[in-house]
Short mmCIF file of C-alpha atoms and ligand atoms in Angstrom, two decimals:
data_model
loop_
_atom_site.label_atom_id
_atom_site.label_comp_id
_atom_site.label_asym_id
_atom_site.label_seq_id
_atom_site.Cartn_x
_atom_site.Cartn_y
_atom_site.Cartn_z
CA MET A 1 -116.95 84.11 122.11
CA LYS A 2 -117.99 83.09 118.08
CA ASN A 3 -116.34 79.61 117.37
CA LEU A 4 -114.79 79.70 120.54
CA LYS A 5 -114.21 75.92 121.98
CA VAL A 6 -115.13 75.36 125.39
CA ALA A 7 -114.84 72.68 127.64
CA PHE A 8 -117.11 73.30 130.16
CA TYR A 9 -116.59 71.34 133.35
CA VAL A 10 -119.31 71.04 136.30
CA THR A 11 -118.69 70.10 139.62
CA GLY A 12 -120.90 69.10 142.54
CA GLY A 13 -122.02 72.37 144.27
CA ILE A 14 -125.89 73.79 144.47
CA ALA A 15 -125.25 76.14 142.11
CA VAL A 16 -125.11 73.71 138.95
CA TYR A 17 -128.58 75.01 138.65
CA LYS A 18 -127.13 78.31 137.48
CA SER A 19 -124.43 77.34 134.98
CA VAL A 20 -126.67 75.47 132.79
CA ASN A 21 -127.51 79.50 132.10
CA LEU A 22 -124.20 79.87 131.81
CA MET A 23 -123.29 77.48 129.42
CA ARG A 24 -126.22 79.26 127.24
CA GLU A 25 -125.02 82.07 127.71
CA LEU A 26 -121.77 81.21 125.67
CA ILE A 27 -123.50 79.21 123.02
CA LYS A 28 -125.89 82.08 122.53
CA ARG A 29 -122.72 83.98 121.89
CA GLY A 30 -121.43 81.45 119.37
CA ALA A 31 -119.48 79.57 121.47
CA GLU A 32 -119.04 75.70 120.96
CA VAL A 33 -119.26 73.86 124.17
CA LYS A 34 -118.64 70.58 125.27
CA VAL A 35 -119.74 69.65 128.87
CA ALA A 36 -117.90 67.06 131.30
CA MET A 37 -119.56 66.71 135.01
CA THR A 38 -118.78 64.85 138.20
CA THR A 39 -120.82 62.18 139.75
CA SER A 40 -121.53 64.93 142.67
CA ALA A 41 -122.49 67.23 140.16
CA THR A 42 -125.47 64.76 138.38
CA GLU A 43 -126.61 64.56 141.63
CA PHE A 44 -128.00 68.61 141.18
CA VAL A 45 -128.87 68.45 137.63
CA THR A 46 -128.70 65.66 135.01
CA PRO A 47 -126.46 65.26 131.95
CA LEU A 48 -129.62 65.17 129.85
CA THR A 49 -130.10 68.98 130.42
CA PHE A 50 -126.75 69.89 129.43
CA GLN A 51 -126.78 67.40 126.56
CA VAL A 52 -129.92 68.82 125.16
CA LEU A 53 -128.47 72.45 125.40
CA SER A 54 -125.12 71.75 124.31
CA LYS A 55 -126.03 69.27 121.65
CA HIS A 56 -122.99 66.99 122.67
CA ALA A 57 -122.91 63.86 124.70
CA VAL A 58 -122.06 64.93 128.41
CA HIS A 59 -119.01 63.24 129.82
CA ILE A 60 -118.84 61.76 133.18
CA ASP A 61 -117.19 58.49 133.40
CA THR A 62 -113.34 58.32 132.40
CA PHE A 63 -113.29 54.83 131.57
CA SER A 64 -116.55 54.49 129.27
CA GLU A 65 -114.27 55.06 126.33
CA GLU A 66 -116.65 54.06 123.79
CA ASP A 67 -114.66 55.73 120.38
CA PRO A 68 -111.41 53.72 119.92
CA GLN A 69 -109.84 56.72 118.08
CA TYR A 70 -109.51 58.58 120.96
CA VAL A 71 -109.01 58.57 124.81
CA GLN A 72 -111.81 61.12 125.82
CA HIS A 73 -110.63 63.47 128.56
CA ILE A 74 -107.48 63.89 126.57
CA HIS A 75 -109.16 64.31 123.55
CA LEU A 76 -111.59 67.04 125.44
CA ALA A 77 -108.75 68.30 126.84
CA ASP A 78 -106.87 69.23 123.69
CA TRP A 79 -109.79 69.98 121.54
CA ALA A 80 -110.78 72.87 123.67
CA ASP A 81 -109.44 76.77 123.23
CA ILE A 82 -110.63 77.02 127.03
CA ALA A 83 -111.67 75.00 130.26
CA ILE A 84 -113.99 77.11 132.39
CA VAL A 85 -114.87 75.14 135.65
CA ALA A 86 -118.53 76.10 136.87
CA PRO A 87 -119.23 75.96 139.37
CA ALA A 88 -115.73 74.69 140.90
CA THR A 89 -116.17 73.04 144.31
CA ALA A 90 -113.75 73.16 146.89
CA ASN A 91 -113.29 69.41 146.47
CA THR A 92 -112.26 69.87 142.74
CA ILE A 93 -110.26 73.12 143.41
CA ALA A 94 -108.19 71.09 145.87
CA LYS A 95 -107.70 67.96 143.63
CA LEU A 96 -106.44 70.75 141.10
CA ALA A 97 -104.36 72.12 143.03
CA ASN A 98 -102.81 68.67 144.06
CA GLY A 99 -102.43 67.11 141.07
CA ILE A 100 -105.16 64.72 141.34
CA GLY A 101 -106.55 63.50 138.24
CA ASP A 102 -109.43 60.45 139.90
CA ASN A 103 -112.62 61.30 137.40
CA PHE A 104 -112.96 62.70 134.06
CA VAL A 105 -113.04 66.06 134.96
CA THR A 106 -109.64 66.56 137.11
CA SER A 107 -108.21 64.15 134.38
CA ALA A 108 -108.81 66.13 131.58
CA LEU A 109 -108.01 69.51 133.49
CA MET A 110 -104.82 67.47 134.40
CA ALA A 111 -104.27 67.28 130.73
CA THR A 112 -105.51 70.86 129.64
CA THR A 113 -102.94 73.17 128.48
CA SER A 114 -105.18 76.00 126.83
CA PRO A 115 -106.57 78.48 130.08
CA ILE A 116 -108.34 77.46 132.67
CA PHE A 117 -111.10 79.47 133.91
CA LEU A 118 -112.70 78.83 137.14
CA VAL A 119 -115.52 79.64 139.47
CA PRO A 120 -115.73 78.83 142.55
CA ALA A 121 -118.88 78.65 144.33
CA MET A 122 -119.37 77.35 147.86
CA ASN A 123 -120.36 78.16 151.37
CA GLU A 124 -118.74 81.05 152.62
CA HIS A 125 -116.87 78.91 155.69
CA MET A 126 -115.55 76.24 152.56
CA LEU A 127 -114.45 79.40 151.02
CA GLU A 128 -112.41 80.92 153.82
CA HIS A 129 -110.62 77.31 155.04
CA PRO A 130 -107.10 77.93 154.66
CA ALA A 131 -106.73 74.95 152.80
CA THR A 132 -109.07 76.54 150.09
CA GLN A 133 -107.36 79.90 150.03
CA GLN A 134 -103.99 78.33 149.85
CA ASN A 135 -105.62 75.87 146.99
CA ILE A 136 -106.72 78.85 145.26
CA ARG A 137 -103.44 80.86 146.00
CA THR A 138 -101.81 77.85 144.14
CA LEU A 139 -104.02 77.72 141.55
CA LYS A 140 -103.37 81.59 140.10
CA SER A 141 -99.75 81.07 140.36
CA ARG A 142 -100.29 78.39 137.64
CA LYS A 143 -101.52 81.23 135.55
CA ALA A 144 -105.31 79.48 136.09
CA TYR A 145 -107.94 82.83 136.34
CA VAL A 146 -110.01 82.14 139.38
CA MET A 147 -113.08 84.49 139.97
CA GLU A 148 -113.99 86.02 143.05
CA PRO A 149 -117.59 84.41 144.36
CA ASP A 150 -120.36 86.69 144.90
CA THR A 151 -121.45 88.02 148.47
CA GLY A 152 -125.20 87.51 148.85
CA PHE A 153 -127.24 85.13 150.54
CA LEU A 154 -126.14 81.70 150.28
CA ALA A 155 -128.43 78.33 150.17
CA GLU A 156 -127.28 77.63 153.66
CA GLY A 157 -130.33 80.33 154.90
CA TYR A 158 -127.56 82.65 155.67
CA SER A 159 -125.83 86.09 154.01
CA GLY A 160 -122.12 85.47 153.03
CA LYS A 161 -119.52 85.59 150.37
CA GLY A 162 -119.44 82.06 148.24
CA ARG A 163 -121.98 82.64 145.67
CA PHE A 164 -121.98 82.00 141.88
CA PRO A 165 -122.03 85.31 139.98
CA GLU A 166 -124.66 85.78 137.76
CA SER A 167 -124.12 84.57 134.00
CA GLU A 168 -123.39 88.41 132.38
CA MET A 169 -120.38 88.98 135.02
CA ILE A 170 -118.54 85.59 134.72
CA ILE A 171 -118.85 86.16 130.63
CA GLU A 172 -117.73 89.81 131.20
CA GLU A 173 -114.64 89.07 133.12
CA LEU A 174 -114.11 85.94 130.70
CA GLU A 175 -113.89 87.87 127.45
CA GLY A 176 -111.56 90.50 129.86
CA TYR A 177 -109.14 87.16 130.46
CA LEU A 178 -109.80 85.83 126.80
CA LEU A 179 -108.44 89.31 125.42
CA ALA A 180 -105.96 89.61 128.02
CA TYR A 181 -104.57 86.23 127.48
CA LYS A 182 -104.79 85.97 123.78
CA GLY A 183 -102.16 89.66 124.18
CA GLU A 184 -105.19 91.75 122.10
CA ARG A 185 -104.50 94.33 124.26
CA PRO A 186 -102.89 97.50 122.10
CA LEU A 187 -104.29 99.93 124.58
CA LYS A 188 -102.96 98.11 127.90
CA GLY A 189 -101.25 100.97 129.55
CA LYS A 190 -103.24 103.69 128.13
CA LYS A 191 -105.57 105.69 129.98
CA ILE A 192 -108.51 106.63 128.05
CA VAL A 193 -111.56 108.91 129.84
CA VAL A 194 -114.98 108.42 127.51
CA THR A 195 -118.22 110.74 128.29
CA ALA A 196 -122.02 109.68 127.63
CA GLY A 197 -125.28 111.16 127.24
CA GLY A 198 -127.32 113.81 127.43
CA THR A 199 -126.39 116.42 130.08
CA LYS A 200 -128.84 117.79 132.49
CA GLU A 201 -129.01 121.65 133.43
CA ARG A 202 -131.16 122.02 135.88
CA ILE A 203 -133.87 124.50 135.82
CA ASP A 204 -135.88 123.69 139.38
CA PRO A 205 -135.04 120.25 141.98
CA VAL A 206 -137.94 118.42 139.57
CA ARG A 207 -137.38 120.19 136.04
CA PHE A 208 -134.77 120.20 133.44
CA ILE A 209 -133.06 120.61 129.83
CA SER A 210 -131.59 117.89 128.06
CA ASN A 211 -131.76 116.58 124.93
CA ASP A 212 -132.44 112.85 123.21
CA SER A 213 -129.13 111.61 123.50
CA SER A 214 -128.97 107.78 125.31
CA GLY A 215 -125.36 107.55 125.89
CA LYS A 216 -125.43 104.38 123.86
CA MET A 217 -122.58 105.60 121.89
CA GLY A 218 -120.57 106.53 124.82
CA HIS A 219 -120.84 103.27 126.27
CA ALA A 220 -120.13 101.15 123.35
CA LEU A 221 -117.13 103.14 122.79
CA ALA A 222 -115.94 102.74 127.00
CA ASP A 223 -116.67 99.21 126.38
CA ALA A 224 -114.52 99.04 123.12
CA ALA A 225 -111.62 100.69 124.59
CA TRP A 226 -111.93 98.39 127.67
CA LYS A 227 -111.48 95.25 125.86
CA LYS A 228 -108.59 96.47 124.11
CA GLY A 229 -106.87 96.73 127.54
CA ALA A 230 -107.29 100.56 127.99
CA GLU A 231 -108.16 101.63 131.70
CA VAL A 232 -111.35 103.15 130.57
CA THR A 233 -113.11 106.23 132.62
CA LEU A 234 -116.70 106.28 131.74
CA ILE A 235 -117.99 109.95 132.99
CA THR A 236 -121.74 109.27 132.17
CA ALA A 237 -125.28 111.32 132.39
CA SER A 238 -127.08 108.07 131.03
CA THR A 239 -128.71 105.45 133.08
CA LEU A 240 -127.20 102.75 130.91
CA PRO A 241 -125.28 99.32 132.31
CA THR A 242 -121.46 99.96 132.82
CA ARG A 243 -119.15 96.34 133.17
CA LYS A 244 -117.67 96.57 136.50
CA GLN A 245 -114.33 96.71 135.38
CA ILE A 246 -114.76 100.07 133.68
CA LYS A 247 -114.38 102.97 136.14
CA ARG A 248 -117.87 104.92 136.24
CA VAL A 249 -118.51 108.62 137.25
CA GLN A 250 -122.20 109.42 137.25
CA VAL A 251 -122.81 113.01 136.03
CA ASP A 252 -125.67 115.48 135.72
CA SER A 253 -125.01 118.60 134.10
CA ALA A 254 -122.17 119.72 131.94
CA LYS A 255 -120.28 121.67 134.89
CA GLU A 256 -120.09 118.21 136.81
CA MET A 257 -118.69 116.36 133.64
CA TYR A 258 -116.26 119.46 132.68
CA ASN A 259 -114.93 119.25 136.30
CA HIS A 260 -114.06 115.40 136.25
CA VAL A 261 -112.97 116.03 132.80
CA ASN A 262 -110.62 118.75 133.72
CA GLU A 263 -109.43 117.03 136.78
CA SER A 264 -107.64 113.97 135.09
CA PHE A 265 -107.43 115.62 131.68
CA GLU A 266 -103.40 115.75 132.32
CA THR A 267 -102.67 112.26 133.16
CA LEU A 268 -104.98 111.34 130.32
CA ASP A 269 -103.68 109.52 126.45
CA VAL A 270 -107.13 109.54 125.08
CA LEU A 271 -110.32 111.83 125.72
CA ILE A 272 -113.37 110.87 123.53
CA MET A 273 -115.93 113.34 124.01
CA ALA A 274 -119.56 111.16 122.78
CA ALA A 275 -121.57 112.90 125.67
CA ALA A 276 -124.46 115.35 123.93
CA VAL A 277 -123.23 117.94 126.49
CA SER A 278 -126.19 120.73 126.70
CA ASP A 279 -124.47 124.15 125.19
CA TYR A 280 -126.69 126.15 127.73
CA ALA A 281 -127.96 125.97 131.14
CA PRO A 282 -130.57 128.04 133.24
CA LEU A 283 -128.89 130.98 134.19
CA ASN A 284 -130.48 130.76 137.67
CA GLN A 285 -131.38 127.42 139.14
CA GLU A 286 -134.66 127.49 141.47
CA GLU A 287 -134.37 126.09 144.52
CA HIS A 288 -137.75 125.30 144.89
CA LYS A 289 -140.38 124.13 142.53
CA MET A 290 -141.13 126.72 140.18
CA LYS A 291 -144.78 127.76 140.36
CA LYS A 292 -147.31 127.77 137.32
CA LYS A 293 -147.57 131.18 135.58
CA ASN A 294 -148.60 132.23 132.38
CA ASN A 295 -145.50 132.49 130.64
CA VAL A 296 -142.25 132.31 131.63
CA THR A 297 -138.53 133.47 130.42
CA ILE A 298 -136.35 131.02 131.70
CA GLU A 299 -132.54 132.82 130.75
CA LEU A 300 -129.83 130.66 129.99
CA GLN A 301 -126.27 130.67 129.90
CA LYS A 302 -123.14 129.23 127.91
CA ASN A 303 -121.61 126.16 129.52
CA PRO A 304 -118.34 125.02 129.18
CA ASP A 305 -117.04 124.13 125.72
CA ILE A 306 -115.37 120.84 127.18
CA LEU A 307 -113.87 119.92 124.12
CA LYS A 308 -112.68 123.39 123.30
CA GLU A 309 -110.71 123.46 126.55
CA MET A 310 -109.52 120.65 126.47
CA GLY A 311 -108.18 120.92 122.89
CA GLN A 312 -106.41 124.27 124.31
CA LYS A 313 -104.84 122.43 126.60
CA LYS A 314 -103.79 119.62 125.41
CA VAL A 315 -99.87 118.37 125.29
CA ASN A 316 -99.92 114.65 123.93
CA GLN A 317 -103.04 113.43 124.84
CA PHE A 318 -105.69 112.44 121.75
CA LEU A 319 -109.13 114.25 121.45
CA VAL A 320 -111.92 112.69 119.54
CA GLY A 321 -114.68 115.04 119.33
CA PHE A 322 -118.36 114.19 118.25
CA ALA A 323 -120.42 116.20 115.66
CA ALA A 324 -124.07 115.45 115.94
CA GLU A 325 -126.08 118.11 113.23
CA THR A 326 -128.72 118.00 111.28
CA GLU A 327 -127.54 119.77 108.27
CA ASN A 328 -124.09 120.47 106.21
CA ILE A 329 -122.33 117.98 108.46
CA GLU A 330 -118.70 118.10 106.19
CA ALA A 331 -118.51 121.70 106.73
CA TYR A 332 -119.45 121.83 110.54
CA ALA A 333 -117.12 118.38 111.35
CA LEU A 334 -114.06 120.39 109.47
CA LYS A 335 -114.87 123.78 111.08
CA LYS A 336 -115.04 121.65 114.72
CA LEU A 337 -111.98 120.10 114.27
CA LYS A 338 -110.03 122.80 113.32
CA GLU A 339 -111.32 125.24 115.81
CA LYS A 340 -111.27 122.58 119.05
CA HIS A 341 -108.27 121.27 118.16
CA ALA A 342 -109.33 117.73 117.77
CA ASP A 343 -107.53 114.59 116.29
CA LEU A 344 -110.76 113.23 114.96
CA ILE A 345 -114.31 114.37 114.99
CA VAL A 346 -116.69 111.46 114.14
CA ALA A 347 -119.80 112.97 112.58
CA ASN A 348 -123.57 111.79 112.70
CA ASP A 349 -126.82 113.15 111.02
CA VAL A 350 -128.82 112.81 114.13
CA GLY A 351 -132.19 114.53 112.05
CA LYS A 352 -133.09 111.03 111.10
CA LYS A 353 -135.19 108.34 112.70
CA ASP A 354 -133.06 105.33 112.02
CA ARG A 355 -129.66 106.30 113.26
CA GLY A 356 -127.92 108.83 115.68
CA PHE A 357 -129.57 109.65 119.04
CA ASN A 358 -131.45 107.08 121.19
CA THR A 359 -130.96 104.28 118.56
CA ASN A 360 -128.83 101.07 118.40
CA ASP A 361 -127.58 101.99 115.00
CA ASN A 362 -125.60 104.79 113.73
CA GLU A 363 -124.01 105.88 110.37
CA VAL A 364 -121.20 108.20 110.81
CA THR A 365 -117.85 109.76 109.05
CA ILE A 366 -114.75 110.33 110.82
CA TYR A 367 -112.80 113.44 109.92
CA SER A 368 -109.01 113.45 111.25
CA ASN A 369 -106.38 116.51 110.92
CA VAL A 370 -104.39 113.80 108.98
CA ASP A 371 -106.35 110.95 106.87
CA GLN A 372 -109.18 111.06 104.60
CA PRO A 373 -112.74 110.87 105.60
CA VAL A 374 -113.98 107.53 106.67
CA THR A 375 -117.39 106.88 106.51
CA ILE A 376 -118.89 103.70 108.40
CA SER A 377 -122.15 102.82 106.79
CA LEU A 378 -125.33 102.29 108.93
CA THR A 379 -124.43 99.45 111.69
CA LYS A 380 -124.69 98.86 115.60
CA LYS A 381 -123.14 101.25 117.92
CA ASP A 382 -120.84 98.59 119.20
CA GLU A 383 -119.39 97.89 115.76
CA ILE A 384 -118.95 102.05 115.10
CA ALA A 385 -117.36 101.95 119.09
CA GLU A 386 -114.69 98.81 117.66
CA ASN A 387 -113.51 101.00 114.18
CA ILE A 388 -113.09 104.11 115.91
CA ILE A 389 -111.36 102.84 118.85
CA ASP A 390 -109.46 100.69 116.34
CA ILE A 391 -108.65 104.21 114.35
CA VAL A 392 -107.22 106.09 117.92
CA ILE A 393 -104.91 102.54 118.05
CA ASP A 394 -103.28 103.48 114.91
CA ARG A 395 -103.00 106.85 115.57
CA THR A 396 -101.61 106.92 119.25
CA GLU A 397 -99.10 103.73 118.64
C1 LIG B 1 -127.12 69.83 148.98
C2 LIG B 1 -124.96 70.01 148.75
C3 LIG B 1 -124.80 71.33 148.21
C4 LIG B 1 -123.25 71.48 147.97
N1 LIG B 1 -122.87 72.19 147.85
C5 LIG B 1 -121.43 72.63 147.26
C6 LIG B 1 -120.97 73.95 147.13
O1 LIG B 1 -121.72 74.79 146.80
N2 LIG B 1 -120.08 73.66 146.60
C7 LIG B 1 -118.44 73.16 147.08
O2 LIG B 1 -117.82 73.24 147.29
N3 LIG B 1 -119.12 71.89 147.71
C8 LIG B 1 -120.68 71.81 147.82
N4 LIG B 1 -121.13 70.16 148.53
C9 LIG B 1 -119.84 69.42 148.75
C10 LIG B 1 -119.69 68.36 147.37
O3 LIG B 1 -120.63 68.13 146.79
C11 LIG B 1 -119.04 67.32 147.48
O4 LIG B 1 -117.82 68.25 148.36
C12 LIG B 1 -118.43 66.56 146.66
O5 LIG B 1 -117.50 65.76 147.07
C13 LIG B 1 -117.54 67.27 145.57
O6 LIG B 1 -117.18 66.67 144.29
P1 LIG B 1 -116.91 67.42 143.37
O7 LIG B 1 -115.96 68.17 143.08
O8 LIG B 1 -115.85 65.85 143.01
O9 LIG B 1 -117.78 67.67 142.41
C14 LIG B 1 -122.70 70.18 148.53
C15 LIG B 1 -123.57 69.21 149.10
C16 LIG B 1 -124.29 69.10 149.09
C17 LIG B 1 -124.85 67.68 149.21
#
């Protein structure tokens, strides 16, 4: 979103107040936003709110041509990298589908050559009306992106489809659309499975053995792979959220994780094992909560070594493993690379407080079976994830 020029068109629905937040979120992410409103939209929220927050005058009247240098609606259309219509009323959608430009918003949109992203929001019956459905189909066929409205409680006091989605959902979808539009999707058509989080090995129904892994690195990797166009499945033991375009498989134990990885492995292109898989699990899982005793001995048995097994099975799959160590990091990483038949091992020091497990930052060194090691200095896990995915792209092209 950084430096993205957004022409933000607001039309007259009850959801206008929500589009204020959407616009703020775009600005927070580095976009420059200029707003135009229909007169109906100004009935719901004043242009002043949008003007103050966007730091630009709001366009409403096509004929208030105060700057003789430009015709304003054409200038806005030409300036923007993307046009966002949020909310998009049934009325404005109908006008766009039929080539009507009878106000500032519709005239500017008629003159727009950049991508158009619409967020329809309206009463369920208005949405379902055959005319609206036909108009949406028409716009889609002209390559406009029309987001699916949410289902839930409507302003009319009953539940139905037509709600303006949460800003975060809109931005997630917008990001994907922009990447697809720019063609920056080198992993398009590739199937990637990422594992994340620390597995939980049950002792009894309320107790388990686990580790400090938060799942942040794995979730960041899934996101970075999705942004580059991959079809991503995230097998996670973490409770962190996932964007809806990523297929999420929630697991608890190493065995469950193994089963899911194993099931999908044959059809995969890339497996990234970022999960901190417990090496051992209790040999016996108590059916009922264990009673207090002075001393308890829990016998542990070895869990499946997922990376190693997949390394033995691999044909063309590209395998990325993680080595979380507190000493002799390089030696352990190189040993793992060889023993597990991995293509990359991302090694990190989990003995330091400011990086590794359960933090937002990390420093890693990436060992490969063909290239020299690459160190990524202490930075956000999102950035590390992007770097790792870039290496995966280079190696799998
Ligand atoms: C209280 C109220 C709420 C409305 N909410 C919506 C809405 O959510 N979606 C919609 O398509 N129209 C809604 N309308 C109807 C539009 O405001 C009306 O169709 C208007 O002509 C749209 O103009 P515009 O597309 O130029 O903004 C609402 C009208 C009122 C009075």
